[in-house]
mmCIF file of C-alpha atoms in Angstrom:
data_model
loop_
_atom_site.group_PDB
_atom_site.id
_atom_site.type_symbol
_atom_site.label_atom_id
_atom_site.label_comp_id
_atom_site.label_asym_id
_atom_site.label_seq_id
_atom_site.Cartn_x
_atom_site.Cartn_y
_atom_site.Cartn_z
ATOM 1 C CA LEU A 29 -7.404 -39.465 -5.360
ATOM 2 C CA GLY A 30 -6.426 -43.648 -6.289
ATOM 3 C CA ASP A 31 -3.126 -42.344 -7.777
ATOM 4 C CA ARG A 32 -2.337 -41.345 -3.805
ATOM 5 C CA ARG A 33 -2.963 -44.027 -2.007
ATOM 6 C CA SER A 34 -6.669 -42.878 -0.651
ATOM 7 C CA GLU A 35 -9.520 -45.469 -0.114
ATOM 8 C CA VAL A 36 -13.730 -44.207 0.095
ATOM 9 C CA ILE A 37 -15.357 -44.373 3.025
ATOM 10 C CA THR A 38 -18.497 -43.302 2.109
ATOM 11 C CA ILE A 39 -19.995 -41.074 -0.071
ATOM 12 C CA ASP A 40 -23.193 -38.936 0.358
ATOM 13 C CA ALA A 41 -25.551 -35.999 -1.423
ATOM 14 C CA LYS A 42 -26.490 -34.194 0.921
ATOM 15 C CA SER A 43 -30.641 -33.894 0.382
ATOM 16 C CA GLY A 44 -31.583 -29.993 0.356
ATOM 17 C CA ALA A 45 -28.152 -29.075 -0.727
ATOM 18 C CA GLY A 46 -28.225 -28.821 -3.889
ATOM 19 C CA ASP A 47 -25.412 -30.492 -6.029
ATOM 20 C CA PHE A 48 -22.950 -30.816 -2.700
ATOM 21 C CA VAL A 49 -21.824 -34.319 -1.576
ATOM 22 C CA HIS A 50 -20.227 -35.572 1.481
ATOM 23 C CA MET A 51 -17.101 -37.679 0.559
ATOM 24 C CA GLU A 52 -14.774 -39.577 2.726
ATOM 25 C CA PHE A 53 -11.336 -40.867 2.224
ATOM 26 C CA MET A 54 -8.429 -42.401 3.845
ATOM 27 C CA ILE A 55 -5.463 -41.219 2.704
ATOM 28 C CA PRO A 56 -1.582 -41.487 3.780
ATOM 29 C CA SER A 57 -0.426 -37.597 5.063
ATOM 30 C CA ARG A 58 1.888 -38.057 2.218
ATOM 31 C CA GLY A 59 -0.685 -37.901 -0.129
ATOM 32 C CA LEU A 60 -2.137 -34.237 0.957
ATOM 33 C CA PHE A 61 0.917 -31.971 -0.407
ATOM 34 C CA GLY A 62 -1.023 -30.549 -3.392
ATOM 35 C CA LEU A 63 -4.399 -31.781 -2.830
ATOM 36 C CA HIS A 64 -5.819 -29.057 -1.540
ATOM 37 C CA ALA A 65 -4.934 -26.646 -4.047
ATOM 38 C CA ARG A 66 -5.788 -29.359 -6.647
ATOM 39 C CA MET A 67 -9.219 -29.598 -5.098
ATOM 40 C CA MET A 68 -9.868 -25.724 -5.401
ATOM 41 C CA ASN A 69 -8.683 -25.414 -8.702
ATOM 42 C CA ALA A 70 -10.666 -28.545 -9.958
ATOM 43 C CA THR A 71 -14.048 -27.152 -8.061
ATOM 44 C CA SER A 72 -13.434 -23.086 -8.673
ATOM 45 C CA GLY A 73 -12.988 -22.567 -5.149
ATOM 46 C CA ARG A 74 -16.624 -24.682 -4.117
ATOM 47 C CA ALA A 75 -13.843 -28.092 -2.380
ATOM 48 C CA VAL A 76 -14.113 -27.683 1.955
ATOM 49 C CA MET A 77 -11.546 -30.057 3.048
ATOM 50 C CA HIS A 78 -10.598 -31.171 6.468
ATOM 51 C CA HIS A 79 -8.460 -33.630 7.361
ATOM 52 C CA THR A 80 -7.909 -35.454 10.828
ATOM 53 C CA PHE A 81 -5.223 -38.157 12.084
ATOM 54 C CA GLU A 82 -6.504 -41.543 12.053
ATOM 55 C CA ARG A 83 -3.780 -44.084 13.031
ATOM 56 C CA TYR A 84 -0.058 -44.762 11.783
ATOM 57 C CA GLU A 85 0.235 -47.688 8.854
ATOM 58 C CA LEU A 86 2.382 -49.508 6.902
ATOM 59 C CA MET A 87 3.698 -47.963 3.672
ATOM 60 C CA ARG A 88 1.172 -48.034 1.140
ATOM 61 C CA GLY A 89 3.222 -47.812 -1.640
ATOM 62 C CA ALA A 90 4.751 -45.112 -3.734
ATOM 63 C CA ILE A 91 2.774 -41.961 -4.125
ATOM 64 C CA PRO A 92 3.852 -40.893 -8.363
ATOM 65 C CA GLN A 93 6.038 -38.343 -9.144
ATOM 66 C CA ARG A 94 5.931 -35.463 -12.139
ATOM 67 C CA LYS A 95 7.073 -36.948 -15.161
ATOM 68 C CA ALA A 96 8.100 -33.496 -16.748
ATOM 69 C CA GLY A 97 11.693 -32.951 -16.516
ATOM 70 C CA VAL A 98 12.926 -29.504 -15.392
ATOM 71 C CA MET A 99 15.245 -26.486 -17.054
ATOM 72 C CA ILE A 100 18.070 -25.426 -14.646
ATOM 73 C CA ALA A 101 20.106 -21.981 -14.953
ATOM 74 C CA THR A 102 23.386 -22.546 -16.075
ATOM 75 C CA ALA A 103 24.579 -19.126 -14.976
ATOM 76 C CA THR A 104 24.253 -16.529 -12.103
ATOM 77 C CA GLY A 105 22.986 -12.979 -12.572
ATOM 78 C CA GLN A 106 19.385 -11.948 -13.606
ATOM 79 C CA VAL A 107 16.694 -13.315 -15.829
ATOM 80 C CA THR A 108 16.667 -11.151 -19.217
ATOM 81 C CA ALA A 109 12.904 -11.183 -21.375
ATOM 82 C CA TYR A 110 15.524 -12.044 -24.855
ATOM 83 C CA ALA A 111 16.962 -14.553 -23.416
ATOM 84 C CA LEU A 112 13.086 -15.972 -21.612
ATOM 85 C CA ASP A 113 11.765 -15.519 -25.259
ATOM 86 C CA ALA A 114 14.132 -17.674 -27.058
ATOM 87 C CA LEU A 115 13.310 -20.801 -24.441
ATOM 88 C CA TYR A 116 9.601 -20.048 -24.137
ATOM 89 C CA ASP A 117 9.053 -23.669 -26.663
ATOM 90 C CA ARG A 118 10.804 -25.294 -23.974
ATOM 91 C CA GLY A 119 8.487 -25.719 -21.234
ATOM 92 C CA ILE A 120 6.531 -23.352 -18.489
ATOM 93 C CA PHE A 121 9.258 -20.845 -16.823
ATOM 94 C CA PHE A 122 8.890 -20.093 -13.062
ATOM 95 C CA VAL A 123 10.988 -17.148 -13.235
ATOM 96 C CA GLU A 124 10.006 -13.480 -15.084
ATOM 97 C CA PRO A 125 12.600 -10.793 -16.810
ATOM 98 C CA GLY A 126 14.785 -8.756 -13.589
ATOM 99 C CA GLU A 127 15.418 -11.424 -11.117
ATOM 100 C CA LYS A 128 18.217 -12.837 -9.650
ATOM 101 C CA VAL A 129 18.818 -16.231 -10.358
ATOM 102 C CA TYR A 130 21.740 -18.837 -9.447
ATOM 103 C CA GLU A 131 23.824 -21.609 -11.087
ATOM 104 C CA GLY A 132 21.220 -24.796 -9.953
ATOM 105 C CA GLN A 133 18.489 -23.246 -9.439
ATOM 106 C CA VAL A 134 15.303 -24.453 -11.075
ATOM 107 C CA VAL A 135 13.656 -21.709 -12.841
ATOM 108 C CA GLY A 136 11.440 -23.471 -15.150
ATOM 109 C CA GLU A 137 9.701 -26.964 -16.133
ATOM 110 C CA HIS A 138 10.689 -28.962 -19.274
ATOM 111 C CA CYS A 139 7.800 -30.079 -21.670
ATOM 112 C CA LYS A 140 9.866 -33.348 -21.784
ATOM 113 C CA GLU A 141 10.873 -36.041 -18.773
ATOM 114 C CA LYS A 142 14.676 -34.755 -19.439
ATOM 115 C CA ASP A 143 15.988 -32.222 -16.952
ATOM 116 C CA ILE A 144 18.209 -29.610 -19.349
ATOM 117 C CA PRO A 145 20.301 -26.620 -18.619
ATOM 118 C CA VAL A 146 19.567 -23.163 -19.763
ATOM 119 C CA ASN A 147 21.052 -19.822 -19.969
ATOM 120 C CA VAL A 148 17.734 -17.219 -18.381
ATOM 121 C CA VAL A 149 20.678 -14.673 -17.984
ATOM 122 C CA ARG A 150 21.425 -14.631 -21.699
ATOM 123 C CA SER A 151 21.355 -10.856 -23.252
ATOM 124 C CA LYS A 152 21.346 -9.612 -26.879
ATOM 125 C CA GLN A 153 24.776 -9.016 -28.628
ATOM 126 C CA GLN A 154 24.741 -5.605 -29.335
ATOM 127 C CA THR A 155 26.569 -3.736 -32.626
ATOM 128 C CA ASN A 156 27.164 -0.033 -34.196
ATOM 129 C CA VAL A 157 25.248 -1.790 -37.232
ATOM 130 C CA ARG A 158 21.628 -0.666 -36.846
ATOM 131 C CA ALA A 159 19.254 -2.742 -38.696
ATOM 132 C CA SER A 160 16.494 -0.561 -41.196
ATOM 133 C CA SER A 161 13.722 -2.380 -39.080
ATOM 134 C CA LYS A 162 13.442 -2.409 -35.674
ATOM 135 C CA ASP A 163 14.641 -5.584 -33.064
ATOM 136 C CA GLU A 164 10.913 -7.460 -32.455
ATOM 137 C CA ALA A 165 10.169 -6.757 -29.179
ATOM 138 C CA ALA A 166 10.635 -9.758 -26.852
ATOM 139 C CA ARG A 167 6.728 -11.525 -25.572
ATOM 140 C CA VAL A 168 7.219 -12.239 -22.225
ATOM 141 C CA ARG A 169 4.659 -14.584 -20.659
ATOM 142 C CA PRO A 170 3.354 -14.336 -16.938
ATOM 143 C CA ALA A 171 5.641 -16.680 -14.757
ATOM 144 C CA ARG A 172 4.317 -19.811 -12.579
ATOM 145 C CA LYS A 173 4.472 -18.711 -9.563
ATOM 146 C CA MET A 174 4.306 -21.763 -6.686
ATOM 147 C CA SER A 175 2.906 -21.516 -2.838
ATOM 148 C CA LEU A 176 5.476 -23.578 -0.204
ATOM 149 C CA GLU A 177 2.688 -26.843 -0.525
ATOM 150 C CA ALA A 178 2.967 -26.468 -3.769
ATOM 151 C CA SER A 179 6.572 -26.977 -4.344
ATOM 152 C CA MET A 180 7.458 -29.813 -1.925
ATOM 153 C CA GLU A 181 5.264 -31.624 -3.909
ATOM 154 C CA TYR A 182 6.987 -30.857 -7.256
ATOM 155 C CA ILE A 183 10.726 -31.713 -6.170
ATOM 156 C CA GLN A 184 12.082 -34.610 -6.666
ATOM 157 C CA GLU A 185 15.041 -36.484 -4.867
ATOM 158 C CA ASP A 186 17.716 -34.697 -5.752
ATOM 159 C CA GLU A 187 16.219 -31.154 -4.813
ATOM 160 C CA LEU A 188 15.431 -28.796 -2.611
ATOM 161 C CA VAL A 189 12.653 -26.648 -1.598
ATOM 162 C CA GLU A 190 14.916 -22.854 -0.796
ATOM 163 C CA ILE A 191 12.849 -20.517 1.572
ATOM 164 C CA CYS A 192 13.933 -17.076 1.600
ATOM 165 C CA PRO A 193 11.620 -13.651 3.260
ATOM 166 C CA SER A 194 11.131 -12.428 -0.344
ATOM 167 C CA SER A 195 11.042 -15.622 -2.024
ATOM 168 C CA LEU A 196 10.840 -19.735 -2.540
ATOM 169 C CA ARG A 197 13.072 -21.168 -5.467
ATOM 170 C CA ILE A 198 13.324 -24.663 -6.140
ATOM 171 C CA ARG A 199 17.632 -25.933 -6.490
ATOM 172 C CA LYS A 200 19.090 -28.815 -6.951
ATOM 173 C CA ARG A 201 20.934 -30.655 -4.681
ATOM 174 C CA LEU A 202 23.912 -30.092 -6.714
ATOM 175 C CA LEU A 203 24.423 -27.363 -8.036
ATOM 176 C CA LYS A 204 27.289 -27.309 -10.697
ATOM 177 C CA GLU A 205 26.410 -29.471 -13.729
ATOM 178 C CA THR A 206 29.535 -30.956 -13.794
ATOM 179 C CA ASP A 207 28.769 -32.161 -10.117
ATOM 180 C CA ARG A 208 25.321 -33.445 -11.051
ATOM 181 C CA LYS A 209 26.772 -35.491 -14.043
ATOM 182 C CA ARG A 210 29.439 -36.598 -12.024
ATOM 183 C CA HIS A 211 27.163 -37.706 -9.321
ATOM 184 C CA GLU A 212 24.561 -39.706 -11.947
ATOM 185 C CA ARG A 213 27.528 -41.391 -13.072
ATOM 186 C CA LYS A 214 29.027 -42.797 -9.372
ATOM 187 C CA LYS A 215 25.342 -43.919 -9.639
ATOM 188 C CA HIS A 216 25.157 -45.921 -12.604
ATOM 189 C CA LEU A 217 28.981 -47.891 -11.557
#
């Protein structure tokens, strides 16, 4: 909780309550984004969280953002297992084969700090020549699905959360890669 700019108010081990501890913190509202999910994961669902508004204060400082970059779709279409299989070593995906994506949509988290464009709609080239050995089947891994709260915590300044009745997507503010590069050059001038 320290990186979320919180202060410890009290820590009280409840007598007769077994291994339960009552803890009170003073934390900015923006530090609460994603905290509930992290607490549930860390305690295997046993934590109980409650928060109330205390008062307005001056901003205590920045809350650290994610360090990893993202993978951005370069084309519009349906995600293919063939394309994902070739890209699994680059990071974790938020999409599964068969989902529709568009250019500029964030489709995964890159294992390094830099954002990279990826083609997740690429399909295997078909030829009339058949090999004696069968083609290796694509290994499909489950996609990481995020809630609205987790998505809002995840995004950076140049990203948006798109909420639709059937899906929740993260996208870049500027969809086209050329527009994003042009904007970066202008920012550094």
